[in-house]
Coordinates of C-alpha atoms in Angstrom, one line a residue:
M16 CA 9.6 24.1 -20.5
L17 CA 13.3 24.1 -19.4
L18 CA 15.2 20.8 -19.7
S19 CA 18.7 21.0 -18.3
G20 CA 21.7 18.7 -18.4
C21 CA 23.0 20.8 -15.5
A22 CA 20.5 21.5 -12.8
A23 CA 16.8 21.2 -13.8
L24 CA 16.7 17.7 -15.2
K25 CA 13.5 16.1 -16.2
G26 CA 13.5 12.4 -17.0
A27 CA 14.7 8.9 -17.4
G28 CA 14.8 7.0 -20.6
G29 CA 16.7 5.5 -23.4
G30 CA 16.3 5.1 -27.1
A31 CA 13.3 6.6 -28.8
R32 CA 10.7 4.8 -26.6
F33 CA 7.6 6.9 -26.1
S34 CA 4.8 6.5 -23.5
D35 CA 1.4 5.0 -23.8
V36 CA -0.2 8.5 -23.5
S37 CA -3.8 7.2 -23.2
A38 CA -2.8 5.2 -20.1
L39 CA -1.1 8.3 -18.6
V40 CA -4.2 10.5 -19.3
A41 CA -6.5 7.9 -17.8
A42 CA -4.5 7.6 -14.6
A43 CA -4.0 11.4 -14.1
K44 CA -6.0 13.5 -11.7
V45 CA -6.3 16.9 -13.3
P46 CA -7.1 19.9 -11.0
D47 CA -9.8 22.3 -12.0
N48 CA -8.6 25.4 -14.0
A49 CA -5.2 23.9 -14.8
A50 CA -3.7 25.3 -18.0
A51 CA -1.7 22.1 -18.5
V52 CA -0.8 19.0 -16.5
V53 CA 2.5 17.1 -16.4
L54 CA 1.3 13.5 -16.9
L55 CA 4.8 12.1 -16.2
R56 CA 8.1 13.5 -15.2
E57 CA 11.1 11.3 -14.7
E58 CA 14.6 12.2 -13.7
S59 CA 17.5 9.8 -13.6
I60 CA 21.2 10.1 -12.8
V61 CA 23.4 7.1 -13.8
V62 CA 27.1 6.9 -13.0
R63 CA 28.2 4.5 -15.7
S64 CA 31.9 4.3 -14.7
A65 CA 34.1 5.5 -12.0
R66 CA 37.1 3.1 -12.0
T67 CA 39.3 5.9 -10.9
S68 CA 38.7 9.5 -9.8
T69 CA 39.7 10.7 -13.3
D70 CA 37.6 8.6 -15.7
P71 CA 34.0 8.9 -14.6
I72 CA 31.0 8.8 -17.0
T73 CA 27.8 10.3 -15.7
E74 CA 24.5 10.3 -17.7
F75 CA 21.4 12.3 -17.1
H76 CA 18.2 10.7 -18.5
N77 CA 15.2 13.0 -18.9
H78 CA 11.6 12.3 -19.8
E79 CA 8.5 14.5 -19.6
V80 CA 5.0 14.2 -20.9
I81 CA 2.6 17.3 -20.7
K82 CA -1.0 17.6 -21.8
V83 CA -2.1 21.1 -22.8
L84 CA -5.5 21.9 -21.3
S85 CA -6.1 25.5 -22.4
E86 CA -4.4 28.3 -24.3
G87 CA -2.7 29.2 -21.0
G88 CA -0.6 26.1 -21.3
F89 CA 0.9 26.9 -24.7
D90 CA 4.1 28.1 -23.0
A91 CA 4.9 24.4 -22.3
A92 CA 5.6 24.0 -26.1
K93 CA 8.7 26.3 -25.8
V94 CA 11.7 24.2 -24.9
R95 CA 15.3 25.0 -23.9
V96 CA 17.7 22.1 -23.5
V97 CA 20.7 23.1 -21.4
I98 CA 23.9 21.0 -21.9
P99 CA 26.8 21.6 -19.5
K100 CA 30.0 23.1 -20.8
D101 CA 31.9 19.8 -20.8
G102 CA 28.8 17.6 -21.6
E103 CA 27.2 16.3 -24.8
L104 CA 23.7 15.5 -25.9
V105 CA 23.7 11.8 -26.8
E106 CA 20.0 11.3 -27.5
L107 CA 16.9 13.4 -28.0
A108 CA 13.4 12.4 -29.2
A109 CA 10.3 14.5 -29.0
R110 CA 6.8 14.5 -30.5
T111 CA 3.4 16.2 -30.4
V112 CA 0.4 14.0 -30.2
G113 CA -2.7 15.9 -31.4
P114 CA -6.2 15.6 -29.9
D115 CA -7.1 13.2 -32.7
G116 CA -4.0 11.1 -32.1
T117 CA -2.0 12.4 -35.0
V118 CA 1.8 12.3 -34.2
T119 CA 4.1 15.0 -35.3
P120 CA 7.8 14.3 -34.5
V121 CA 10.3 17.1 -33.6
D122 CA 13.2 17.6 -35.9
A123 CA 16.1 17.7 -33.4
S124 CA 18.6 18.8 -36.0
A125 CA 16.6 22.0 -36.5
M126 CA 17.2 23.2 -32.9
Q127 CA 18.8 26.6 -32.5
R128 CA 22.0 26.7 -30.5
T129 CA 23.8 29.3 -28.4
R130 CA 26.3 29.4 -25.6
T131 CA 25.8 31.5 -22.5
V132 CA 27.1 32.4 -19.1
V133 CA 23.7 33.9 -18.1
E134 CA 21.4 32.2 -15.6
G135 CA 24.1 30.2 -13.9
S136 CA 25.0 27.7 -16.6
V137 CA 28.7 28.6 -17.1
G138 CA 29.7 28.1 -20.7
A139 CA 26.7 25.9 -21.3
E140 CA 25.2 25.2 -24.7
I141 CA 21.5 25.9 -24.9
R142 CA 19.4 24.4 -27.6
F143 CA 15.9 25.8 -28.4
F144 CA 13.0 24.4 -30.2
Q145 CA 9.2 24.6 -30.1
F146 CA 6.8 21.6 -30.3
P147 CA 4.9 21.8 -33.6
K148 CA 1.1 21.8 -34.2
V149 CA 0.2 22.5 -30.6
E150 CA -3.4 23.1 -29.7
V151 CA -5.7 22.6 -26.7
G152 CA -5.7 18.9 -26.0
S153 CA -2.2 18.2 -27.5
I154 CA 0.2 16.0 -25.6
L155 CA 3.9 17.0 -25.7
E156 CA 6.6 14.4 -25.0
I157 CA 10.3 14.7 -24.8
R158 CA 13.0 12.2 -23.9
Y159 CA 16.7 12.9 -23.9
T160 CA 20.1 12.0 -22.4
T161 CA 23.2 14.1 -21.7
R162 CA 26.6 12.6 -20.8
T163 CA 29.6 14.1 -19.1
T164 CA 33.0 12.9 -18.0
E165 CA 32.6 14.4 -14.6
L166 CA 31.7 12.6 -11.3
F167 CA 29.2 14.9 -9.5
L168 CA 29.9 14.4 -5.8
S169 CA 26.6 16.0 -4.9
W170 CA 23.4 16.8 -6.7
A171 CA 20.0 18.3 -5.8
G172 CA 16.6 17.9 -7.5
E173 CA 13.2 19.4 -7.0
T174 CA 9.6 18.7 -8.1
A175 CA 8.6 22.4 -8.6
S176 CA 6.6 23.0 -11.8
P177 CA 4.2 25.7 -13.0
Y178 CA 1.8 22.9 -13.9
P179 CA 0.5 20.2 -11.6
I180 CA 2.4 16.9 -11.8
A181 CA 0.4 13.6 -11.9
T182 CA 3.5 11.3 -11.5
Y183 CA 7.1 12.2 -10.7
R184 CA 10.0 9.7 -10.5
A185 CA 13.6 10.1 -9.5
D186 CA 16.2 7.4 -9.9
V187 CA 19.9 7.4 -9.0
S188 CA 22.3 4.6 -9.5
T189 CA 26.1 4.1 -9.2
P190 CA 28.6 1.2 -9.8
S191 CA 29.4 -1.2 -7.0
N192 CA 32.6 0.8 -6.2
V193 CA 30.7 4.0 -5.6
T194 CA 28.7 4.6 -2.4
F195 CA 26.2 7.3 -2.0
D196 CA 23.6 8.7 0.4
F197 CA 20.1 10.0 -0.6
L198 CA 18.0 12.5 1.3
L199 CA 14.3 13.1 0.5
N200 CA 12.5 16.1 2.1
G201 CA 9.0 17.5 2.1
T202 CA 7.2 14.1 1.8
T203 CA 6.8 10.8 3.6
A204 CA 7.0 8.8 0.4
P205 CA 9.3 5.8 0.8
L206 CA 12.6 5.4 -0.9
Q207 CA 13.0 2.1 -2.8
Q208 CA 16.4 0.3 -2.7
V209 CA 16.4 -1.6 -6.0
P210 CA 18.6 -4.8 -6.1
D211 CA 20.9 -5.0 -9.0
P212 CA 22.5 -8.2 -10.3
D213 CA 25.7 -6.3 -11.1
G214 CA 26.0 -5.0 -7.6
R215 CA 25.1 -1.4 -8.5
Q216 CA 23.6 0.8 -5.8
R217 CA 20.2 2.2 -6.9
V218 CA 17.5 4.3 -5.2
V219 CA 14.1 5.1 -6.7
M220 CA 11.3 7.3 -5.5
E221 CA 7.9 8.0 -6.9
L222 CA 5.4 10.8 -6.0
H223 CA 1.9 11.5 -7.2
D224 CA -0.5 14.5 -7.6
L225 CA 1.9 17.4 -6.9
P226 CA 0.2 20.8 -7.1
A227 CA 1.3 23.6 -9.5
L228 CA 4.0 25.8 -8.0
D229 CA 4.3 29.2 -9.7
E230 CA 7.3 31.3 -9.1
D231 CA 7.0 35.1 -9.5
E232 CA 8.7 38.3 -8.6
A233 CA 6.7 38.9 -5.4
F234 CA 6.2 35.5 -3.8
A235 CA 8.2 32.3 -3.3
P236 CA 6.8 29.1 -4.7
Q237 CA 5.8 26.3 -2.3
A238 CA 9.0 24.5 -3.4
R239 CA 11.0 26.8 -1.2
T240 CA 8.9 26.1 1.9
G241 CA 7.7 22.6 1.7
A242 CA 7.4 20.9 -1.7
P243 CA 9.3 17.6 -2.1
W244 CA 12.9 17.9 -3.0
W245 CA 15.9 15.6 -2.8
I246 CA 19.7 15.6 -2.7
Y247 CA 22.3 12.9 -3.0
R248 CA 26.0 12.8 -2.2
I249 CA 28.8 10.4 -3.0
T250 CA 30.5 9.2 0.2
E251 CA 33.2 7.0 -1.3
V252 CA 34.8 5.9 -4.5
R253 CA 36.9 2.7 -4.2
S254 CA 39.6 2.1 -6.8
A255 CA 42.1 -0.8 -7.1
K256 CA 44.6 1.7 -8.5
E257 CA 44.1 4.6 -6.2
G258 CA 42.4 3.1 -3.1
P259 CA 39.4 4.6 -1.4
Q260 CA 38.7 8.2 -2.4
P261 CA 36.5 10.1 0.1
G262 CA 33.4 12.0 -1.0
L263 CA 31.5 14.8 0.7
V264 CA 30.9 13.4 4.2
A265 CA 31.9 16.3 6.3
W266 CA 31.4 20.1 6.0
D267 CA 35.2 20.7 5.6
R268 CA 35.0 18.7 2.4
A269 CA 31.5 19.6 1.3
V270 CA 32.7 23.2 1.0
P271 CA 33.4 23.4 -2.7
Y272 CA 37.1 23.4 -2.5
A273 CA 37.2 23.7 -6.3
L274 CA 36.4 27.3 -5.8
Y275 CA 39.8 27.7 -4.1
E276 CA 41.7 26.0 -6.8
E277 CA 41.1 29.0 -9.0
T278 CA 42.5 31.4 -6.5
V279 CA 44.8 29.5 -4.1
E280 CA 46.7 27.6 -6.7
N281 CA 46.6 29.8 -9.8
K282 CA 49.3 32.2 -10.8
P283 CA 48.5 35.8 -11.4
V284 CA 46.3 36.2 -14.5
A285 CA 47.1 38.8 -17.1
G286 CA 44.6 41.6 -16.9
L287 CA 43.2 40.7 -13.5
P288 CA 43.4 43.8 -11.3
R289 CA 45.6 43.6 -8.2
L290 CA 45.7 45.7 -5.1
S291 CA 48.5 46.5 -2.7
A292 CA 48.2 47.2 1.0
A293 CA 50.2 50.4 0.4
D294 CA 47.2 51.7 -1.6
C295 CA 45.3 52.4 1.6
N296 CA 48.1 52.3 4.2
G297 CA 46.8 48.8 5.0
A298 CA 43.3 50.0 6.0
A299 CA 41.0 47.0 5.4
E300 CA 37.8 49.0 4.8
C301 CA 39.5 51.3 2.3
L302 CA 40.9 48.3 0.5
V303 CA 37.5 46.6 0.3
G304 CA 36.1 49.8 -1.2
R305 CA 38.8 49.9 -3.8
A306 CA 38.3 46.2 -4.6
L307 CA 34.5 46.7 -5.0
G308 CA 35.2 49.6 -7.4
E309 CA 37.5 47.4 -9.5
L310 CA 34.8 44.7 -9.6
R311 CA 32.3 47.0 -11.2
G312 CA 34.4 46.7 -14.3
F313 CA 33.0 43.1 -14.5
E314 CA 29.3 43.2 -15.4
W315 CA 27.2 40.9 -13.2
T316 CA 25.5 38.1 -15.2
G317 CA 23.2 37.0 -12.5
F318 CA 23.0 34.1 -10.0
S319 CA 24.4 30.7 -10.8
D320 CA 22.2 27.8 -9.8
E321 CA 25.3 26.0 -8.6
L322 CA 28.8 26.9 -7.3
E323 CA 30.2 27.2 -10.8
L324 CA 32.9 29.3 -12.3
R325 CA 35.0 29.7 -15.4
E326 CA 38.8 29.9 -15.7
P327 CA 40.1 33.2 -14.4
Q328 CA 41.5 34.1 -17.8
E329 CA 38.0 33.6 -19.4
I330 CA 36.4 35.9 -16.7
V331 CA 39.0 38.6 -17.3
Q332 CA 38.6 38.5 -21.1
S333 CA 34.8 38.6 -21.0
K334 CA 34.6 41.4 -18.4
T335 CA 31.6 39.6 -17.0
A336 CA 31.1 37.6 -13.8
N337 CA 28.3 35.6 -12.1
N338 CA 27.7 35.8 -8.4
I339 CA 30.2 33.0 -7.6
E340 CA 32.9 34.6 -9.8
K341 CA 32.4 38.0 -8.2
A342 CA 33.1 36.6 -4.8
L343 CA 36.2 34.8 -5.9
L344 CA 37.5 37.9 -7.7
L345 CA 36.9 40.0 -4.5
W346 CA 38.6 37.3 -2.4
S347 CA 41.6 37.2 -4.8
L348 CA 41.9 41.0 -4.8
L349 CA 41.9 41.3 -1.0
R350 CA 44.3 38.4 -0.6
S351 CA 46.7 40.2 -3.0
A352 CA 46.5 43.2 -0.6
E353 CA 47.2 41.0 2.4
V354 CA 43.7 41.3 3.8
D355 CA 42.5 38.3 5.8
A356 CA 39.5 37.3 3.6
R357 CA 37.6 34.1 3.5
I358 CA 35.0 32.6 1.1
A359 CA 31.5 32.0 2.6
V360 CA 28.8 30.0 0.9
I361 CA 25.0 30.2 1.4
E362 CA 21.7 29.1 0.0
R363 CA 20.0 32.4 -0.8
S364 CA 17.0 33.4 1.3
P365 CA 14.5 31.9 1.8
G366 CA 15.8 28.9 0.1
Y367 CA 15.6 25.2 1.1
P368 CA 16.4 24.6 4.8
I369 CA 19.9 23.2 5.0
V370 CA 20.1 19.9 6.8
K371 CA 23.3 20.3 8.7
T372 CA 23.5 16.6 9.4
F373 CA 23.8 15.9 5.7
P374 CA 26.9 17.8 4.5
S375 CA 26.8 18.5 0.8
G376 CA 28.0 21.2 -1.6
A377 CA 24.7 21.0 -3.5
W378 CA 23.0 23.0 -0.8
F379 CA 24.8 26.2 -1.8
D380 CA 24.2 28.6 -4.7
H381 CA 25.8 31.8 -3.6
A382 CA 29.2 33.1 -2.3
L383 CA 30.3 36.0 -0.3
V384 CA 33.5 37.2 1.3
Y385 CA 34.0 37.3 5.1
L386 CA 36.5 39.6 6.8
P387 CA 37.0 38.4 10.3
A388 CA 39.2 41.4 11.4
L389 CA 37.0 44.2 10.0
N390 CA 34.6 45.6 12.6
G391 CA 34.4 42.4 14.6
G392 CA 33.6 40.4 11.5
T393 CA 32.0 41.7 8.2
F394 CA 30.4 40.0 5.3
V395 CA 30.7 41.6 1.9
D396 CA 28.5 40.5 -1.0
P397 CA 30.0 41.8 -4.3
S398 CA 26.9 40.7 -6.3
C399 CA 25.1 43.7 -4.6
E400 CA 27.0 46.4 -6.6
A401 CA 25.2 49.2 -4.8
C402 CA 26.1 47.9 -1.3
G403 CA 28.8 49.6 0.6
V404 CA 31.0 48.0 3.3
G405 CA 28.7 46.9 6.1
Q406 CA 25.6 46.7 3.9
I407 CA 24.0 43.5 2.7
P408 CA 21.2 42.8 0.1
E409 CA 18.0 41.2 1.3
W410 CA 18.8 37.9 -0.2
D411 CA 21.4 37.5 2.5
V412 CA 19.1 38.6 5.4
G413 CA 18.5 36.0 8.1
V414 CA 20.9 33.5 6.5
E415 CA 23.7 31.5 8.1
A416 CA 26.9 31.2 6.0
L417 CA 29.4 28.4 6.0
V418 CA 32.7 30.2 6.2
A419 CA 35.7 28.4 4.8
T420 CA 39.4 28.9 5.7
P421 CA 41.9 27.1 3.5
R422 CA 45.0 25.7 5.3
G423 CA 47.4 25.4 2.3
D424 CA 45.6 23.0 0.0
R425 CA 42.1 22.0 -1.1
W426 CA 41.9 19.1 1.4
R427 CA 42.7 21.2 4.4
I428 CA 39.8 23.6 4.9
D429 CA 38.4 24.7 8.3
T430 CA 34.7 25.6 8.4
E431 CA 32.3 27.4 10.7
W432 CA 28.7 28.5 10.5
L433 CA 28.2 32.3 11.1
P434 CA 25.0 34.4 10.8
I435 CA 25.2 37.1 8.2
K436 CA 24.8 40.6 9.7
G437 CA 24.7 44.0 8.0
A438 CA 22.6 47.1 7.3
P439 CA 20.0 47.0 4.5
L440 CA 20.3 49.3 1.5
P441 CA 18.7 52.7 2.4
Q442 CA 16.9 53.0 -0.9
N443 CA 15.2 49.8 -2.1
D444 CA 11.9 50.5 -3.9
H445 CA 10.1 50.7 -7.3
R446 CA 8.4 54.0 -8.1
L447 CA 6.2 54.8 -11.1
A448 CA 5.2 58.4 -11.9
Y449 CA 2.5 59.4 -14.4
A450 CA 2.2 63.0 -15.4
V451 CA -1.2 63.3 -17.2
T452 CA -2.1 66.3 -19.2
L453 CA -5.9 66.1 -19.7
K454 CA -7.8 67.9 -22.5
D455 CA -11.4 69.0 -22.2
N456 CA -12.5 66.4 -24.8
G457 CA -11.1 63.6 -22.6
D458 CA -7.9 62.9 -24.5
A459 CA -4.7 62.7 -22.5
E460 CA -1.0 62.9 -23.0
V461 CA 1.0 60.9 -20.4
E462 CA 4.6 61.1 -19.5
V463 CA 5.8 58.0 -17.6
E464 CA 8.9 57.8 -15.4
D465 CA 9.8 54.3 -14.1
V466 CA 12.6 54.1 -11.4
V467 CA 13.9 51.0 -9.6
R468 CA 16.4 51.3 -6.7
G469 CA 18.2 48.8 -4.6
E470 CA 18.4 45.0 -5.2
A471 CA 15.8 45.0 -7.9
A472 CA 17.9 47.4 -9.9
A473 CA 20.6 44.7 -10.2
F474 CA 18.2 42.4 -12.0
T475 CA 16.8 45.3 -14.1
A476 CA 20.4 46.2 -15.1
L477 CA 21.0 42.5 -16.0
R478 CA 17.9 42.4 -18.2
A479 CA 18.9 45.7 -19.8
R480 CA 22.4 44.4 -20.7
I481 CA 21.1 41.4 -22.6
S482 CA 18.0 43.0 -24.2
D483 CA 17.9 44.1 -27.8
A484 CA 15.7 46.8 -29.3
N485 CA 12.9 44.4 -30.0
E486 CA 12.9 43.1 -26.5
V487 CA 12.8 46.7 -25.1
A488 CA 9.8 47.5 -27.4
H489 CA 8.1 44.3 -26.2
E490 CA 8.7 45.3 -22.5
W491 CA 7.0 48.6 -23.1
Q492 CA 4.0 47.0 -24.9
H493 CA 3.7 44.6 -22.0
F494 CA 3.8 47.6 -19.6
V495 CA 1.1 49.5 -21.5
A496 CA -1.3 46.6 -22.2
P497 CA -2.9 46.2 -18.8
R498 CA -3.1 49.9 -18.2
S499 CA -4.9 51.1 -21.4
R500 CA -6.1 49.3 -24.5
A501 CA -6.3 52.6 -26.4
A502 CA -2.9 54.0 -25.5
R503 CA -0.4 54.8 -28.2
L504 CA 3.2 54.6 -27.3
D505 CA 4.7 57.7 -28.9
A506 CA 8.3 57.5 -27.5
S507 CA 10.2 55.4 -25.0
T508 CA 13.7 54.8 -23.7
A509 CA 15.5 51.6 -22.6
W510 CA 16.6 51.2 -19.0
S511 CA 19.5 53.4 -18.1
C512 CA 21.3 52.0 -15.0
D513 CA 23.8 53.3 -12.5
R514 CA 25.2 50.1 -11.1
A515 CA 27.2 51.8 -8.3
Q516 CA 24.1 53.7 -7.1
G517 CA 21.8 50.8 -7.6
R518 CA 19.4 52.8 -9.7
C519 CA 17.7 52.2 -13.1
R520 CA 15.4 54.6 -14.9
R521 CA 13.3 54.5 -18.1
T522 CA 10.7 56.9 -19.6
A523 CA 7.9 56.9 -22.1
K524 CA 5.3 59.2 -23.6
L525 CA 1.7 58.0 -24.3
T526 CA -1.3 59.4 -26.1
I527 CA -4.6 58.0 -24.9
P528 CA -7.7 59.0 -26.9
A529 CA -10.9 59.4 -24.8
Y530 CA -9.0 58.6 -21.6
A531 CA -11.6 60.5 -19.6
T532 CA -15.3 60.1 -20.2
V533 CA -17.2 63.3 -21.2
D534 CA -20.6 63.5 -19.5
G535 CA -22.1 66.9 -20.2
A536 CA -20.1 69.4 -18.1
R537 CA -18.3 66.6 -16.3
L538 CA -15.2 64.7 -17.0
L539 CA -14.8 61.3 -15.3
V540 CA -11.1 60.4 -15.1
P541 CA -10.3 56.7 -14.6
L542 CA -7.4 55.4 -12.4
D543 CA -6.6 52.3 -14.4
L544 CA -3.1 53.5 -15.2
L545 CA -2.4 52.3 -11.7
W546 CA -1.2 48.7 -12.0
S547 CA 1.1 47.0 -9.6
P548 CA 2.7 43.6 -8.9
I549 CA -0.3 42.9 -6.6
E550 CA -2.7 43.0 -9.6
E551 CA -0.3 40.7 -11.5
H552 CA 0.4 38.1 -8.8
I553 CA -2.8 38.1 -6.7
A554 CA -5.7 37.7 -9.1
A555 CA -9.0 39.1 -7.9
D556 CA -10.8 35.7 -8.3
V557 CA -8.2 33.6 -6.5
D558 CA -9.8 31.4 -3.8
P559 CA -7.6 31.8 -0.7
A560 CA -8.2 28.2 0.2
T561 CA -6.3 27.1 -2.9
R562 CA -3.2 29.1 -2.0
I563 CA -3.1 28.5 1.7
T564 CA 0.2 26.5 1.7
D565 CA 2.3 28.2 -0.8
I566 CA 2.6 31.8 0.2
E567 CA 5.7 33.2 1.7
I568 CA 7.1 36.7 1.0
A569 CA 10.3 35.9 -0.9
H570 CA 11.3 39.4 -1.6
G571 CA 10.6 42.6 0.3
L572 CA 8.5 44.9 -1.9
T573 CA 7.9 48.6 -1.8
F574 CA 6.0 49.8 -4.9
I575 CA 4.8 53.4 -5.1
E576 CA 2.6 54.8 -7.9
E577 CA 2.0 58.5 -8.3
L578 CA -0.6 59.8 -10.8
R579 CA -0.7 63.6 -11.3
V580 CA -3.6 64.8 -13.5
K581 CA -3.2 68.3 -14.8
L582 CA -6.8 69.7 -15.2
P583 CA -8.1 71.3 -18.4
S584 CA -8.6 75.0 -18.2
G585 CA -11.8 75.9 -16.4
F586 CA -12.2 72.5 -14.6
S587 CA -12.0 71.7 -10.9
A588 CA -12.2 68.5 -8.8
K589 CA -15.7 67.8 -7.5
A590 CA -15.3 64.3 -6.1
L591 CA -12.3 62.1 -5.2
P592 CA -12.0 58.4 -4.3
A593 CA -12.0 57.5 -0.6
K594 CA -8.7 57.1 1.2
V595 CA -7.3 53.6 1.9
D596 CA -5.0 52.9 4.8
G597 CA -4.5 49.2 5.5
K598 CA -1.8 47.8 7.8
T599 CA -0.8 44.4 9.1
D600 CA 2.3 42.9 10.7
F601 CA 3.6 41.9 7.3
G602 CA 2.8 44.9 5.2
T603 CA 0.8 48.0 4.3
A604 CA -1.5 49.1 1.4
T605 CA -2.4 52.8 1.0
F606 CA -4.2 55.0 -1.4
D607 CA -4.9 58.7 -1.3
A608 CA -6.1 61.4 -3.7
V609 CA -5.5 65.1 -3.1
D610 CA -7.0 68.2 -4.8
K611 CA -4.2 70.7 -5.5
G612 CA -6.2 73.2 -7.5
T613 CA -4.8 72.9 -11.0
E614 CA -4.1 69.2 -10.6
V615 CA -5.1 66.1 -8.7
A616 CA -2.4 64.0 -7.1
V617 CA -3.1 60.3 -6.5
V618 CA -0.6 58.1 -4.6
R619 CA -1.0 54.4 -4.2
G620 CA 1.6 52.3 -2.4
V621 CA 2.3 48.8 -1.1
T622 CA 5.0 47.4 1.1
L623 CA 5.7 43.8 2.1
G624 CA 8.3 42.7 4.6
L625 CA 10.8 40.1 3.6
N626 CA 9.8 36.7 5.1
A627 CA 7.4 38.5 7.3
M628 CA 4.3 36.5 6.6
P629 CA 4.2 32.8 7.5
K630 CA 2.4 30.2 5.5
G631 CA -1.4 30.0 5.7
R632 CA -2.2 33.7 5.7
F633 CA -3.0 34.3 2.1
A634 CA -6.7 35.0 3.0
Q635 CA -5.4 37.9 5.2
L636 CA -3.3 39.1 2.4
V637 CA -6.3 39.2 0.0
R638 CA -8.3 41.1 2.6
L639 CA -5.5 43.7 3.1
F640 CA -5.2 44.4 -0.6
E641 CA -8.8 44.3 -1.7
P642 CA -9.5 48.0 -1.0
Y643 CA -6.1 48.8 -2.6
R644 CA -7.1 46.9 -5.7
L645 CA -10.6 48.4 -5.9
A646 CA -9.2 51.9 -5.7
R647 CA -8.0 51.7 -9.3
S648 CA -11.5 50.9 -10.5
Q649 CA -12.8 54.3 -9.1
S650 CA -12.6 57.7 -10.9
I651 CA -12.0 61.4 -10.3
E652 CA -15.0 63.6 -11.1
L653 CA -14.1 67.0 -12.6
T654 CA -16.6 69.8 -13.4
R655 CA -16.4 73.2 -15.2

């Protein structure tokens, strides 16, 4: 459970009032096989004061009630409360209601605290706790409020959840001197304009029976293709002292001009690298290459959920940068070398469809740099550290960018929509190699080499940077568990990454007693070391009818497994599994085993094209991968 005072808010409330959980349970429709159900989720944004543009008070009220239905729902008991850098937690109450009605309150003072720039929450404070005494049938309830002295000109909310939601409510209200628009997508549910005696503007919406929407590495959740989501924007703030202050009502102002404040208006920051046009005799492509090389000195901390950045001095001192900060550093470096460079903002692919008739900075969560004079117009994405000039990562493919050109100050910005074009990375795959030395008693020694290249390597490098030794050990245990219950992990290495090459590698050595089955003069060698994201994300017993609306290939996938079995002395291959060669317009699934005399080489591979499969074809996906999946349940027969 993630509760955020920054982007992923869940609730509306006040005081320590708790719900009538018996009424919520009675009203909820619980889908079959659900691990947990969100009985109620409420999300409220309340602008308390905005007398001038410099004294706003905004509160975020959050409330969520979850019932645990099986052990698979125990993860809901783990809570992270995210508080923005300039915000405060002004109220928190949480409790566990046991199956017998026993209430156990959460001690909020015992929450662990940390600050982070990872996962997009720039300088945020994160508080952790776990609901106590959780068992199947428990109900978990939390209600909290954060407050900030910032007026959010735009905000986006979504209904996505790994568990089905029985009731979802959103509520936005502002003082009478603040006017806002509200856009609801993905549903025909009505918006309710609520009269207020104090003249406040208030909009409320309520949704029911929303399906579970899991997000994983291979596939996008339905939220990115059709689940309800909403966005609001402030169109005007009226002040007796300052007069009308415009909000985000046109794209030239919806572009987050604050990004430019850190580069247009700031003075040079000590320690920030600078380039000179003389470094490359003014050649733009050379200068871009130099600038990207400088930026590799700033470790990438991942994608921000919003267009957020820290002060330049803080970025320089930390030697880290998120995706937005990387773009701004590149822009600043190129401007210092007199290169015509412009900031471009996007919603990463596939993302929510941007409604161009509703300008808002909340649409965007990523930034690039556009060079209009280089090769007829070139986009550069510094978050892809392996990309050269003219290359783009797949999260930019098929996306239109809003390119912004400042004209001297933050209120004078020209904008235009341009399609992002560029070549993909030549090496973008995940390869697993197993070298199995088999003994005649069936025991095996296995050497594992795990290599990730391309965009996925960036995320692997990020995990490696923030993982300690315990987390590395846990990753390897997670790796071994679905492949062999008997395997012993004898040695392993952490990920070693070359960020410039976009390549990460790790290795391990395993001992597996009785790996092969001894049957007289025969050895039956299993293939269950083969285990891919397909096995993880498309369970064999999934009913395609239940997944027909939520499948879209969010990330291109090429996953290759190679299993080389060195035969014991005196043995030869008698029977090999049948070849598999499946192809569709959205991907391939292959399997082959080859007798090479002293060893048998098995190769299994899967490829999926980015955004290649439209909704409603999950059944076809299952049919494609069923032979691929069944191949790992077969065996190689060896005889003396």
